[in-house]
Coordinates of C-alpha atoms and ligand atoms in Angstrom, one line a residue:
M1 CA 5.7 -23.8 6.9
K2 CA 9.4 -25.2 4.7
G3 CA 11.7 -22.9 3.8
P4 CA 11.8 -18.8 4.6
I5 CA 9.2 -16.4 3.3
A6 CA 11.0 -14.3 0.7
I7 CA 10.3 -10.9 0.8
L8 CA 10.6 -8.4 -2.2
G9 CA 10.7 -4.6 -2.0
A10 CA 11.9 -5.4 2.0
R11 CA 13.8 -1.8 2.6
G12 CA 10.6 0.1 1.4
M13 CA 8.1 1.6 3.7
L14 CA 5.8 -1.8 4.1
G15 CA 8.2 -4.2 3.5
T16 CA 10.5 -2.6 6.1
D17 CA 7.5 -3.3 8.7
L18 CA 6.7 -6.9 7.1
A19 CA 10.1 -7.9 7.9
A20 CA 10.0 -6.8 11.5
Q21 CA 6.4 -8.6 11.4
C22 CA 7.7 -11.6 10.8
A23 CA 10.7 -11.5 13.1
K24 CA 8.1 -11.2 15.8
A25 CA 6.3 -14.0 14.5
G26 CA 8.6 -16.2 14.3
L27 CA 8.7 -16.3 10.8
A28 CA 12.0 -17.1 8.9
T29 CA 12.5 -14.5 5.8
V30 CA 14.8 -13.7 3.1
V31 CA 15.2 -10.1 2.3
F32 CA 15.3 -8.6 -1.7
D33 CA 15.4 -5.0 -2.7
L34 CA 17.4 -2.7 -5.1
P35 CA 20.4 -2.7 -5.7
E36 CA 21.3 -6.1 -5.6
F37 CA 17.7 -7.5 -6.5
D38 CA 16.1 -6.4 -9.6
I39 CA 12.4 -7.9 -9.6
T40 CA 12.6 -6.8 -13.9
K41 CA 15.6 -9.2 -13.9
V42 CA 14.6 -13.2 -13.9
D43 CA 17.6 -14.6 -12.5
A44 CA 16.8 -12.0 -9.6
I45 CA 12.8 -13.4 -9.0
R46 CA 14.4 -17.2 -9.7
R47 CA 17.3 -16.4 -6.7
A48 CA 14.4 -14.8 -4.5
I49 CA 11.6 -17.9 -5.0
G50 CA 14.5 -20.7 -4.5
G51 CA 13.8 -22.1 -1.3
A52 CA 11.4 -19.8 -0.3
S53 CA 7.9 -21.4 0.9
A54 CA 6.1 -18.1 -0.4
V55 CA 6.9 -14.8 -1.6
V56 CA 6.0 -11.2 -0.7
N57 CA 5.9 -8.8 -3.2
C58 CA 6.1 -5.5 -1.6
A59 CA 8.3 -4.1 -4.7
A60 CA 6.9 -1.3 -6.9
Y61 CA 7.2 1.9 -8.9
T62 CA 5.5 3.8 -6.3
N63 CA 6.1 7.8 -7.3
V64 CA 3.0 8.5 -8.6
E65 CA 3.7 11.8 -9.5
K66 CA 6.7 10.4 -11.5
A67 CA 5.0 7.5 -13.1
E68 CA 3.2 9.7 -15.5
A69 CA 6.5 10.7 -17.1
E70 CA 7.7 7.5 -16.4
P71 CA 5.1 5.0 -17.9
E72 CA 6.9 2.2 -19.5
L73 CA 9.4 2.3 -16.5
A74 CA 6.5 2.1 -14.0
A75 CA 4.9 -0.7 -16.1
K76 CA 7.9 -2.7 -16.2
I77 CA 8.2 -3.2 -12.5
N78 CA 4.6 -3.1 -11.3
A79 CA 3.3 -4.8 -14.0
E80 CA 5.6 -7.0 -16.5
A81 CA 7.5 -8.1 -13.7
V82 CA 4.5 -9.0 -11.5
G83 CA 3.8 -11.6 -14.3
L84 CA 6.8 -12.3 -14.6
L85 CA 7.5 -13.3 -11.0
G86 CA 3.8 -15.4 -11.2
E87 CA 5.1 -17.3 -13.9
L88 CA 8.2 -18.3 -12.1
A89 CA 6.3 -18.9 -8.8
K90 CA 3.8 -21.3 -10.8
Q91 CA 7.1 -23.4 -12.2
A92 CA 8.3 -23.7 -8.3
G93 CA 4.9 -24.2 -7.3
V94 CA 5.6 -21.0 -4.8
A95 CA 2.8 -19.0 -3.3
V96 CA 2.4 -15.4 -3.8
L97 CA 1.2 -12.8 -1.7
H98 CA 1.2 -9.7 -3.7
I99 CA 0.7 -5.7 -2.7
S100 CA -1.5 -3.6 -4.7
T101 CA -3.3 -0.1 -4.1
D102 CA -6.5 1.8 -4.1
F103 CA -5.2 3.9 -7.4
V104 CA -7.1 0.8 -9.5
F105 CA -10.0 2.7 -8.9
D106 CA -11.3 6.0 -10.2
G107 CA -12.3 7.1 -6.7
R108 CA -16.0 8.1 -8.0
L109 CA -18.3 5.9 -6.0
D110 CA -20.5 7.0 -3.2
R111 CA -19.1 4.2 -0.7
P112 CA -16.2 2.4 0.1
Y113 CA -14.9 0.2 -2.2
A114 CA -15.4 -3.8 -2.5
E115 CA -13.2 -6.3 -4.3
T116 CA -15.9 -7.1 -6.9
D117 CA -15.9 -3.1 -7.6
P118 CA -14.7 -2.5 -11.9
A119 CA -11.4 -0.9 -11.3
N120 CA -11.0 2.1 -13.6
P121 CA -7.3 3.4 -12.9
V122 CA -6.7 7.5 -13.6
S123 CA -3.0 7.6 -13.7
A124 CA -0.5 5.9 -14.8
Y125 CA 0.8 4.1 -11.6
G126 CA -2.6 3.2 -10.8
R127 CA -3.1 1.9 -14.6
T128 CA 0.2 -0.4 -14.1
K129 CA -0.5 -1.6 -10.8
Y130 CA -3.9 -2.9 -12.0
Q131 CA -1.9 -4.5 -15.0
G132 CA 0.5 -6.4 -12.4
E133 CA -2.8 -8.0 -10.5
L134 CA -3.9 -8.9 -14.0
A135 CA -0.8 -10.4 -14.9
L136 CA -0.5 -12.1 -11.4
A137 CA -4.0 -13.7 -12.4
Q138 CA -3.2 -14.8 -15.6
S139 CA -0.1 -16.4 -14.9
G140 CA -1.7 -19.1 -13.0
C141 CA 0.4 -19.4 -9.8
R142 CA -1.4 -19.6 -6.7
H143 CA -1.9 -16.0 -5.5
C144 CA -3.4 -13.4 -3.0
I145 CA -3.3 -9.8 -3.8
I146 CA -4.0 -7.4 -0.8
R147 CA -4.9 -3.8 -1.4
V148 CA -3.8 -0.7 0.6
Q149 CA -4.2 2.3 1.0
W150 CA -3.1 6.1 2.3
T151 CA -0.4 3.4 4.1
Y152 CA 2.3 5.6 6.7
G153 CA 5.1 4.2 8.6
R154 CA 8.5 4.8 9.5
A155 CA 11.1 3.8 6.7
G156 CA 9.3 6.0 4.1
V157 CA 8.0 9.4 2.5
N158 CA 4.6 9.8 3.6
F159 CA 1.2 12.0 4.1
V160 CA 2.0 12.4 8.2
R161 CA 5.6 13.1 7.9
K162 CA 4.9 15.5 5.0
I163 CA 2.0 17.3 7.4
L164 CA 4.9 17.2 10.1
D165 CA 7.6 18.9 7.3
A166 CA 4.8 21.2 6.5
A167 CA 4.3 22.6 9.9
R168 CA 8.2 23.5 11.0
S169 CA 8.7 25.2 7.9
G170 CA 6.0 27.7 9.6
K171 CA 4.0 28.4 6.1
P172 CA 0.3 28.4 6.1
M173 CA -1.0 25.0 5.8
K174 CA -3.8 24.3 2.8
V175 CA -4.9 20.4 2.9
V176 CA -7.3 19.1 0.9
S177 CA -10.6 18.3 2.4
D178 CA -12.4 16.2 -0.5
Q179 CA -10.2 13.0 -0.5
V180 CA -11.5 10.7 2.1
G181 CA -10.1 7.5 3.1
S182 CA -8.2 5.4 5.7
P183 CA -4.9 6.4 7.4
T184 CA -3.2 3.0 7.8
A185 CA -0.2 2.2 9.4
T186 CA 2.1 0.2 7.6
A187 CA 2.7 -1.6 10.5
E188 CA -0.8 -3.0 10.8
A189 CA -1.0 -3.8 7.2
A190 CA 1.8 -6.0 8.0
K191 CA 0.1 -7.6 10.9
A192 CA -2.6 -8.7 8.5
V193 CA 0.0 -9.8 5.6
V194 CA 1.6 -12.4 8.7
A195 CA -1.7 -13.3 9.8
M196 CA -2.8 -14.5 6.1
L197 CA 0.3 -16.3 5.3
Q198 CA 0.0 -18.0 8.7
L199 CA -3.8 -19.2 8.7
P200 CA -4.4 -22.7 9.3
S201 CA -6.2 -23.5 6.0
G202 CA -3.0 -22.0 4.4
L203 CA -2.9 -18.5 2.5
P204 CA -6.3 -17.9 0.9
Q205 CA -6.6 -16.8 -2.9
G206 CA -8.0 -14.3 -4.2
L207 CA -8.4 -10.6 -3.7
Y208 CA -8.9 -8.5 -0.4
H209 CA -8.9 -5.1 0.2
F210 CA -6.7 -4.1 3.9
A211 CA -7.1 -0.6 5.6
A212 CA -7.6 1.0 9.2
A213 CA -11.2 0.9 10.1
G214 CA -13.1 4.7 9.9
F215 CA -12.8 7.1 7.3
V216 CA -11.6 10.3 7.7
S217 CA -11.0 13.3 4.7
R218 CA -6.9 14.4 4.5
F219 CA -8.1 18.0 6.1
D220 CA -9.5 16.3 9.1
M221 CA -6.4 13.6 9.4
A222 CA -3.9 16.5 9.4
R223 CA -5.7 18.6 11.8
H224 CA -5.5 15.2 13.9
I225 CA -1.8 15.4 13.9
V226 CA -1.5 18.7 14.7
E227 CA -3.6 18.8 17.7
R228 CA -2.1 15.6 18.9
L229 CA 1.5 16.9 18.6
Q230 CA 0.2 20.9 20.2
L231 CA 1.6 22.1 16.7
S232 CA 0.9 25.7 16.4
V233 CA -0.1 25.4 12.7
V234 CA -3.8 25.8 11.9
P235 CA -4.2 23.9 8.6
Q236 CA -6.8 25.4 5.8
P237 CA -9.2 22.9 3.8
C238 CA -9.2 23.4 -0.1
K239 CA -10.2 21.2 -2.9
T240 CA -7.9 18.6 -5.1
S241 CA -8.8 21.1 -8.0
D242 CA -6.7 23.9 -6.1
F243 CA -3.3 22.1 -6.5
V244 CA -2.2 21.3 -10.0
T245 CA -0.6 17.7 -10.1
A246 CA 0.4 15.6 -12.9
A247 CA -1.3 12.8 -11.7
Q248 CA -5.0 12.6 -10.8
R249 CA -5.5 10.7 -7.9
P250 CA -8.8 8.9 -6.6
L251 CA -11.1 11.8 -4.0
N252 CA -12.8 8.3 -2.5
S253 CA -10.1 5.6 -1.2
C254 CA -12.5 4.3 1.1
F255 CA -12.2 0.6 1.6
D256 CA -15.1 -2.1 2.4
C257 CA -12.7 -4.6 4.7
R258 CA -15.4 -7.1 5.4
K259 CA -13.8 -9.9 3.6
I260 CA -10.4 -10.0 5.3
A261 CA -12.0 -9.3 8.5
R262 CA -13.7 -12.4 8.0
V263 CA -10.5 -14.1 8.0
L264 CA -8.2 -12.4 10.5
P265 CA -7.7 -13.7 13.9
E266 CA -8.6 -10.1 15.2
P267 CA -10.9 -7.0 14.4
I268 CA -9.1 -4.1 12.5
A269 CA -8.3 -1.1 14.7
E270 CA -9.8 1.9 14.0
W271 CA -7.0 4.5 12.4
Q272 CA -6.2 6.7 15.6
G273 CA -4.9 4.6 17.8
P274 CA -1.9 3.5 15.4
L275 CA -1.9 6.5 14.1
N276 CA -1.5 8.3 17.7
A277 CA 1.0 5.3 18.6
Y278 CA 3.2 6.1 15.2
L279 CA 3.4 9.7 16.0
E280 CA 4.3 9.5 19.6
S281 CA 7.1 7.2 18.2
L282 CA 8.8 9.9 15.8
Ligands
LIG1 N1 2.5 4.3 -0.1 C1 0.8 4.3 -0.4 O1 0.3 5.4 0.2 C2 0.5 3.1 -1.2 C3 -1.0 3.2 -0.8 C4 -1.0 1.9 -1.8 C5 -0.7 0.8 -2.3 N2 0.7 0.9 -1.8 C6 1.4 -0.4 -2.1 O2 2.6 -0.5 -0.6 C7 3.3 -1.6 -1.3 C8 4.6 -1.1 -1.3 O3 4.6 0.2 -1.5 P1 5.8 1.4 -0.1 O4 4.7 2.0 0.6 O5 6.4 0.6 1.1 O6 6.5 1.9 -1.2 P2 8.0 2.1 -1.1 O7 8.4 2.2 0.3 O8 8.4 3.1 -2.1 O9 8.5 1.0 -1.5 C9 9.1 -0.2 -2.6 C10 9.8 -0.5 -2.3 O10 10.6 -1.3 -3.9 C11 11.8 -1.2 -4.3 N3 11.6 -1.3 -5.8 C12 11.6 -0.2 -6.9 N4 11.8 -0.6 -7.7 C13 12.2 -2.0 -7.5 C14 13.2 -3.4 -8.5 N5 12.7 -2.8 -10.0 N6 13.3 -4.3 -8.1 C15 13.2 -4.5 -7.0 N7 12.8 -3.9 -5.7 C16 12.2 -2.2 -6.1 C17 12.1 0.0 -3.9 O11 13.1 0.5 -3.7 P3 14.1 2.1 -4.1 O12 13.2 3.0 -2.8 O13 15.7 1.8 -4.2 O14 13.2 2.4 -5.2 C18 11.6 0.2 -2.4 O15 12.0 -0.7 -1.4 C19 3.9 -1.7 -2.8 O16 2.7 -2.2 -3.6 C20 2.9 0.2 -2.9 O17 1.8 -0.1 -4.3 C21 1.5 2.1 -0.8

């Protein structure tokens, strides 16, 4: 591979683990993030692309609730900037690996989502992420989009940390039992991204779903965390409709990952192992 991998959004939850995973794999990287790098600025993107062998875009507006009140800003970062990145990458002949989300789906399907299932986002965040996917594809650059879901990692606010904070508060803990997915460590997602970048046949083009193996409800995930850490709180199940939130969330976030599993060099780990390792590391 000629030139380093440019990681955009490198101080975020996934970007942090991706930079660490690239270092482990011996891949040179250059890292970019706010405040010195703003993906909505043409010159900033040009600088990031210049000299890179590939760009991995982890930069995103990720506050799902706030996006309902700031859809224009979310669209600028998640959609317009991604289209611009694609256009400039095409001009420079650089491939883009872009990260997207299960929020492109409405979550009403009765089986895990495959890459061929139609998107139908039900939130401003999901709509802007889907527009970003389309804009990248329309730019005509060489690209690969990997959708991830239910991620947690050491560098960000995530469901695991929220459960731990709730447990520490000593208040009764209510957790939704009607949202189902696969708790996915950003460290595992980062490994998959690095493996895709290092495939001997080159970065595959197209759309891929990546998540840990196995499915669980948010409630059962919370129970797993509480039991594993021997916390004294007992989570109580509730329904998504019991909470008033600005953004609607997909109830079914399960991914069919057979497409990416066919190209990855190692089998995808079940969700429990990486989650236990993460809990021990806290
Ligand atoms: N977290 C999840 O559960 C989840 C699930 C599915 C998919 N994803 C996707 O995974 C990818 C990585 O997200 P993450 O979980 O790592 O989120 P994150 O921790 O919020 O990381 C996003 C990074 O992008 C940066 N950023 C925001 N606006 C920017 C701008 N204008 N220019 C440059 N950088 C900017 C953020 O900086 P600031 O922190 O300073 O704003 C942050 O460092 C995203 O594409 C997200 O949509 C996440």
